[in-house]
PDB file of C-alpha atoms in Angstrom:
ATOM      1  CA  UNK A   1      19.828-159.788 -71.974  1.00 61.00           C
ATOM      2  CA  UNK A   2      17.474-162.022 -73.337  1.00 62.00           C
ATOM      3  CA  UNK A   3      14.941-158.604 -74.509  1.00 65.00           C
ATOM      4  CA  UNK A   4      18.246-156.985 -76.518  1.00 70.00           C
ATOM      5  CA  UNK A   5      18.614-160.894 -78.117  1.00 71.00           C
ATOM      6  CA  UNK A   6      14.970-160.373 -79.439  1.00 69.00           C
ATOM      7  CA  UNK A   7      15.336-156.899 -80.415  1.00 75.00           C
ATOM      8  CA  UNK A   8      18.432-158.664 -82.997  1.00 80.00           C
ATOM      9  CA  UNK A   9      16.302-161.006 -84.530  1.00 78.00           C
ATOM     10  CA  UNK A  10      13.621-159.225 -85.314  1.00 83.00           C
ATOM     11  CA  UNK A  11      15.752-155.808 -86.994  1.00 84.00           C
ATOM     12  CA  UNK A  12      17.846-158.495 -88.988  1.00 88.00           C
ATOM     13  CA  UNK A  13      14.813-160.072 -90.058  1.00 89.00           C
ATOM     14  CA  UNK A  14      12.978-156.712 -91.094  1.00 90.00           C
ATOM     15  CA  UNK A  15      16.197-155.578 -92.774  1.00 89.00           C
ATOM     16  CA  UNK A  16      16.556-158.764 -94.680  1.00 92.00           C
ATOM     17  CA  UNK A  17      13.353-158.923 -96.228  1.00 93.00           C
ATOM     18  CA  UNK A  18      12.904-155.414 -96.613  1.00 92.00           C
ATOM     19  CA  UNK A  19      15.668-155.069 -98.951  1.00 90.00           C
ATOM     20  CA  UNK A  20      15.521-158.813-100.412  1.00 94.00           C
ATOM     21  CA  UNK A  21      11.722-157.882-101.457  1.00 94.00           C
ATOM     22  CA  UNK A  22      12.645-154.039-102.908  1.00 92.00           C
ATOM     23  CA  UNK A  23      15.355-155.672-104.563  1.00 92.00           C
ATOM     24  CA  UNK A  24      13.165-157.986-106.342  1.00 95.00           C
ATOM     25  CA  UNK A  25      10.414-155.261-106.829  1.00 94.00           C
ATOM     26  CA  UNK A  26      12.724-152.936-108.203  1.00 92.00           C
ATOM     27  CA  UNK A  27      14.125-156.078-110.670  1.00 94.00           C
ATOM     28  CA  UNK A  28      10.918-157.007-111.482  1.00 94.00           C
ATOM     29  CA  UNK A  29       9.752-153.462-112.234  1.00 92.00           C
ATOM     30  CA  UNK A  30      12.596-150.961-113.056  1.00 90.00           C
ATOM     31  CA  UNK A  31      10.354-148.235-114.036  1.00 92.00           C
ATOM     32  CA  UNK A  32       9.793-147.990-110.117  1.00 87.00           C
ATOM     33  CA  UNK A  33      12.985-146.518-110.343  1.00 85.00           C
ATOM     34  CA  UNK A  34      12.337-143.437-111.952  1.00 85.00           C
ATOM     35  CA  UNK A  35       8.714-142.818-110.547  1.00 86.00           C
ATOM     36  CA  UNK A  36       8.141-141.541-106.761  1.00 83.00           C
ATOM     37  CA  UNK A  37       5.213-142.736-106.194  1.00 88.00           C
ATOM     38  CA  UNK A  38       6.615-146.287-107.416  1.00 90.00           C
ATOM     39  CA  UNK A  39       9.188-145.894-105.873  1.00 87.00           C
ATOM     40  CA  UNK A  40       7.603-145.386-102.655  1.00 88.00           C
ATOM     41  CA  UNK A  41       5.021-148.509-102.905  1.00 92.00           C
ATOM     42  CA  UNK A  42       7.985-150.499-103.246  1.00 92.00           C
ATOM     43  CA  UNK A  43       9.423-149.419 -99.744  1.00 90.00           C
ATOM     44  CA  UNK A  44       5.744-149.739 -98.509  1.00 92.00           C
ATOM     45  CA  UNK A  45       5.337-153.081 -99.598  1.00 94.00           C
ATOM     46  CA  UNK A  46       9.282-154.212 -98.745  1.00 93.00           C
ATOM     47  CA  UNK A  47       8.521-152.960 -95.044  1.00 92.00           C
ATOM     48  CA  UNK A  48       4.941-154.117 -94.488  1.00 94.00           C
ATOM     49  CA  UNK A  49       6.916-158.053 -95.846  1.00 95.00           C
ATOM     50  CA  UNK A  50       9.833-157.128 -93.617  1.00 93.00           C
ATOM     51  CA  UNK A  51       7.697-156.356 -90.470  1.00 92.00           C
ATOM     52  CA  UNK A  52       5.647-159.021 -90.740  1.00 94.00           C
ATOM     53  CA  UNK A  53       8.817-161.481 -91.309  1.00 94.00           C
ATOM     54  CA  UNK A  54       9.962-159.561 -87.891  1.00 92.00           C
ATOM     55  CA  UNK A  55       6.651-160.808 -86.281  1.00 93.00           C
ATOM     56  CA  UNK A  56       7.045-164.598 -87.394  1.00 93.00           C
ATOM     57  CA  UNK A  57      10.655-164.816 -86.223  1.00 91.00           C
ATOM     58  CA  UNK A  58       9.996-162.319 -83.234  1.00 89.00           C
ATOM     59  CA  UNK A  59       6.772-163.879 -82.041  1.00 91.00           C
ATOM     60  CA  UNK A  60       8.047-166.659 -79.792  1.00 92.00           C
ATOM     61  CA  UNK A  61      10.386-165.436 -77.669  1.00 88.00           C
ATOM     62  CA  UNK A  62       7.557-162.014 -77.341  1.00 89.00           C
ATOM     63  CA  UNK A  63       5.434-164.724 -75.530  1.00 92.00           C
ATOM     64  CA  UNK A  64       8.318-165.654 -73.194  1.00 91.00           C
ATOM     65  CA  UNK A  65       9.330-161.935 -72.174  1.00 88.00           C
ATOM     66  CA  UNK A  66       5.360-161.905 -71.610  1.00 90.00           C
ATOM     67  CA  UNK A  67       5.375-164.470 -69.565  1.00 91.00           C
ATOM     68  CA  UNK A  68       8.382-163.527 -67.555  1.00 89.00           C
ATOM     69  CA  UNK A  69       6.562-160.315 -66.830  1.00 89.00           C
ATOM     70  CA  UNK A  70       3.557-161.765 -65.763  1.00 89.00           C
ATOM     71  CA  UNK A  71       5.417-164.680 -63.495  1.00 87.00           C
ATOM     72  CA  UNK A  72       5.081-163.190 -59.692  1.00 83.00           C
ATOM     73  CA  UNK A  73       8.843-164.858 -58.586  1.00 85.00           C
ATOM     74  CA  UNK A  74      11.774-164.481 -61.027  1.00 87.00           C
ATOM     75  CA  UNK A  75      11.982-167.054 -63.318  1.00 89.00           C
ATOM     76  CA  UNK A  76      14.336-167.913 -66.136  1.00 89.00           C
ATOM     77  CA  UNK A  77      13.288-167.747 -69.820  1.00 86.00           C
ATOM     78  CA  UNK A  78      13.434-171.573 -69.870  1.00 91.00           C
ATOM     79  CA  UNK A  79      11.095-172.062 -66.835  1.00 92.00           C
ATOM     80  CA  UNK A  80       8.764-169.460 -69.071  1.00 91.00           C
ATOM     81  CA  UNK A  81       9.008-171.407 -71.546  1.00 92.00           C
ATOM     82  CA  UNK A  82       8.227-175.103 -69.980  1.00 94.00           C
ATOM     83  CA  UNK A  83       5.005-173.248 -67.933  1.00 92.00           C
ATOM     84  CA  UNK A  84       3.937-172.352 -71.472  1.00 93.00           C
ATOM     85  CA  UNK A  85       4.287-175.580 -73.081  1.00 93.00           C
ATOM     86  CA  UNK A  86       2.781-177.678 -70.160  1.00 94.00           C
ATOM     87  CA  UNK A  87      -0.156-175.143 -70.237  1.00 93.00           C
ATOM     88  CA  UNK A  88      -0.829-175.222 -74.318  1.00 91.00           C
ATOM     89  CA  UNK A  89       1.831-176.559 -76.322  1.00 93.00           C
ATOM     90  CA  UNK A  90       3.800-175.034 -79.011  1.00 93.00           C
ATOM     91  CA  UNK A  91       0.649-173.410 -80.193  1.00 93.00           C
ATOM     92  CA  UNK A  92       1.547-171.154 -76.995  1.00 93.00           C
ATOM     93  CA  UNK A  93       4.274-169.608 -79.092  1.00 93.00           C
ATOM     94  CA  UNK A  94       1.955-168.235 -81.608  1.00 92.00           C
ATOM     95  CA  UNK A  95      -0.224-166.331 -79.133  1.00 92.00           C
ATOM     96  CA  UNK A  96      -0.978-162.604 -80.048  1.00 91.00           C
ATOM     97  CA  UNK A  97       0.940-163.110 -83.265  1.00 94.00           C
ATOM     98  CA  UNK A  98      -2.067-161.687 -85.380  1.00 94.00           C
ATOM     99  CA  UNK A  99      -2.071-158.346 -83.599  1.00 93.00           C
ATOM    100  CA  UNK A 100       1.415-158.127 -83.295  1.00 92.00           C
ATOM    101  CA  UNK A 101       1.347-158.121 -87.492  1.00 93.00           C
ATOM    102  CA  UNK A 102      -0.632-155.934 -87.964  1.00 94.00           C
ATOM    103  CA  UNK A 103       1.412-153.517 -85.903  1.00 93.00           C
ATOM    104  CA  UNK A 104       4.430-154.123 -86.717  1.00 90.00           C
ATOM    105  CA  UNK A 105       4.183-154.797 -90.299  1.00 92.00           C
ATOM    106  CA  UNK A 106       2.059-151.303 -89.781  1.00 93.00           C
ATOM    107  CA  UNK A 107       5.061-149.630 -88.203  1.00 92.00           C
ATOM    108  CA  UNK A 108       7.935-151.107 -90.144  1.00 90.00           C
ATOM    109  CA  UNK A 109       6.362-150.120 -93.551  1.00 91.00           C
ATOM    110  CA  UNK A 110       5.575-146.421 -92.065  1.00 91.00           C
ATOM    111  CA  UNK A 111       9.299-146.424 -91.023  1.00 90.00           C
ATOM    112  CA  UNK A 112      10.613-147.523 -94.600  1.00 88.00           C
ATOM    113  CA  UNK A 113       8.044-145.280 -96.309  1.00 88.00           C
ATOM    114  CA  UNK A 114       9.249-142.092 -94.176  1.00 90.00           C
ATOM    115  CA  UNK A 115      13.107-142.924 -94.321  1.00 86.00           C
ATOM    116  CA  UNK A 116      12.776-143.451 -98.361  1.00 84.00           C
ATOM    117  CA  UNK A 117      10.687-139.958 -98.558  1.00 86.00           C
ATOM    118  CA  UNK A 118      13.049-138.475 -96.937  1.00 87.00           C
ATOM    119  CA  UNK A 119      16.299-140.021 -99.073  1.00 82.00           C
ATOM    120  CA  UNK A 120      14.445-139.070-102.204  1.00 81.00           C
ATOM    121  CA  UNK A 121      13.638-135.542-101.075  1.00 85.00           C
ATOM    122  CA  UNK A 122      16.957-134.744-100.388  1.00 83.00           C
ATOM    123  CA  UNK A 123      18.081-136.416-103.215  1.00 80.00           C
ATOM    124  CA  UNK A 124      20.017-139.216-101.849  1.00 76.00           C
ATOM    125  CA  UNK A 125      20.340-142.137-104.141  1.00 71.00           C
ATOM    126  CA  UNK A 126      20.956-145.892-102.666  1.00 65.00           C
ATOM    127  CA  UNK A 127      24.159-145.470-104.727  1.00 66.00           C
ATOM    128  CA  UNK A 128      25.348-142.658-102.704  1.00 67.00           C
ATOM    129  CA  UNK A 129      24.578-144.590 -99.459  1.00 65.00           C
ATOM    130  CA  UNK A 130      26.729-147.293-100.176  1.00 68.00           C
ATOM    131  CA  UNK A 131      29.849-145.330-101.107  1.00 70.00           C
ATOM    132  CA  UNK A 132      28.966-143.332 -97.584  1.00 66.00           C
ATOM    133  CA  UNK A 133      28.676-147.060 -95.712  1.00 70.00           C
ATOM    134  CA  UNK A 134      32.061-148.322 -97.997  1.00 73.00           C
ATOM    135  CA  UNK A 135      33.989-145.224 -96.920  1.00 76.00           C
ATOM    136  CA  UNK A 136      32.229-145.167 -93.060  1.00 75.00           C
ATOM    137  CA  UNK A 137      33.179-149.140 -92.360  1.00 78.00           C
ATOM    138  CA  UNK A 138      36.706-148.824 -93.790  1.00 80.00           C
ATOM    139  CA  UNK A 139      37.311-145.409 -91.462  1.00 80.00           C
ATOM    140  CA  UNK A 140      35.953-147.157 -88.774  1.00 79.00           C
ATOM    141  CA  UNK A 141      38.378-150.254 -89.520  1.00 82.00           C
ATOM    142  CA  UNK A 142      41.554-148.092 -90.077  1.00 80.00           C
ATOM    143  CA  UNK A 143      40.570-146.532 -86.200  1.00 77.00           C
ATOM    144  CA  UNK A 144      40.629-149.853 -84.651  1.00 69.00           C
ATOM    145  CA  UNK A 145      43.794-150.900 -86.041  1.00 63.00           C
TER     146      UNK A 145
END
């Protein structure tokens, strides 16, 4: 459905930045590495980037699903959007985007921050979640064979 399309976007949009910009945080400053607390900016900052990357690509089709839930007969998600072009243009798309920033660049940070906390208190290091992915993806490949 169109709702599960947006849901997509916006977690391969989060995921991309988050780990483009703690890849290029951690680059740029490798002592972040060894330090927690460094450590732990870095995931704040990748997911407060990668949420509010989520909200730019997200936003638009938000304001459709809005407006399909405020329509009072069933319309498509192209009717939604024509009403909201004809009634304010493509500025229409950006509607609510501030708020929805804020939050989700609030959430998605929160989310990084907690996972990473976590991974570092039990002493998880990205290393060992790649070998776990490697050997997870080519089990999952042999079973489908």
């Amino acid at each position: 459905s169109f709702s599960n399309l947006l849901i997509c976007y916006r977690s391969q949009m989060k995921f991309l930045v988050f780990d483009t910009s703690t890849e290029y945080l951690l680059q740029a400053y490798p002592v972040a590495r060894e330090d927690i607390r460094l450590s732990l900016l870095v995931s704040l900052v990748g997911g407060t980037l990668g949420g509010i990357a989520a909200t730019i690509v997200s936003n638009p089709a938000d304001v459709v699903v809005s407006e399909l839930k405020k329509a009072k007969t069933d319309i498509s998600p192209f009717e939604a959007v024509d009403i909201l072009l004809k009634r304010s243009g493509p500025a229409a798309f950006a509607k609510g985007i501030q708020l929805r920033m804020i939050f989700y660049s609030l959430l998605v940070s929160l989310q990084f921050l907690l996972y990473d906390a976590i991974r570092l208190a039990l002493g998880v290091g990205t290393d060992d979640m790649k070998l776990y992915l490697n050997v997870l993806g080519a089990a999952l490949s042999e079973t489908s064979n």
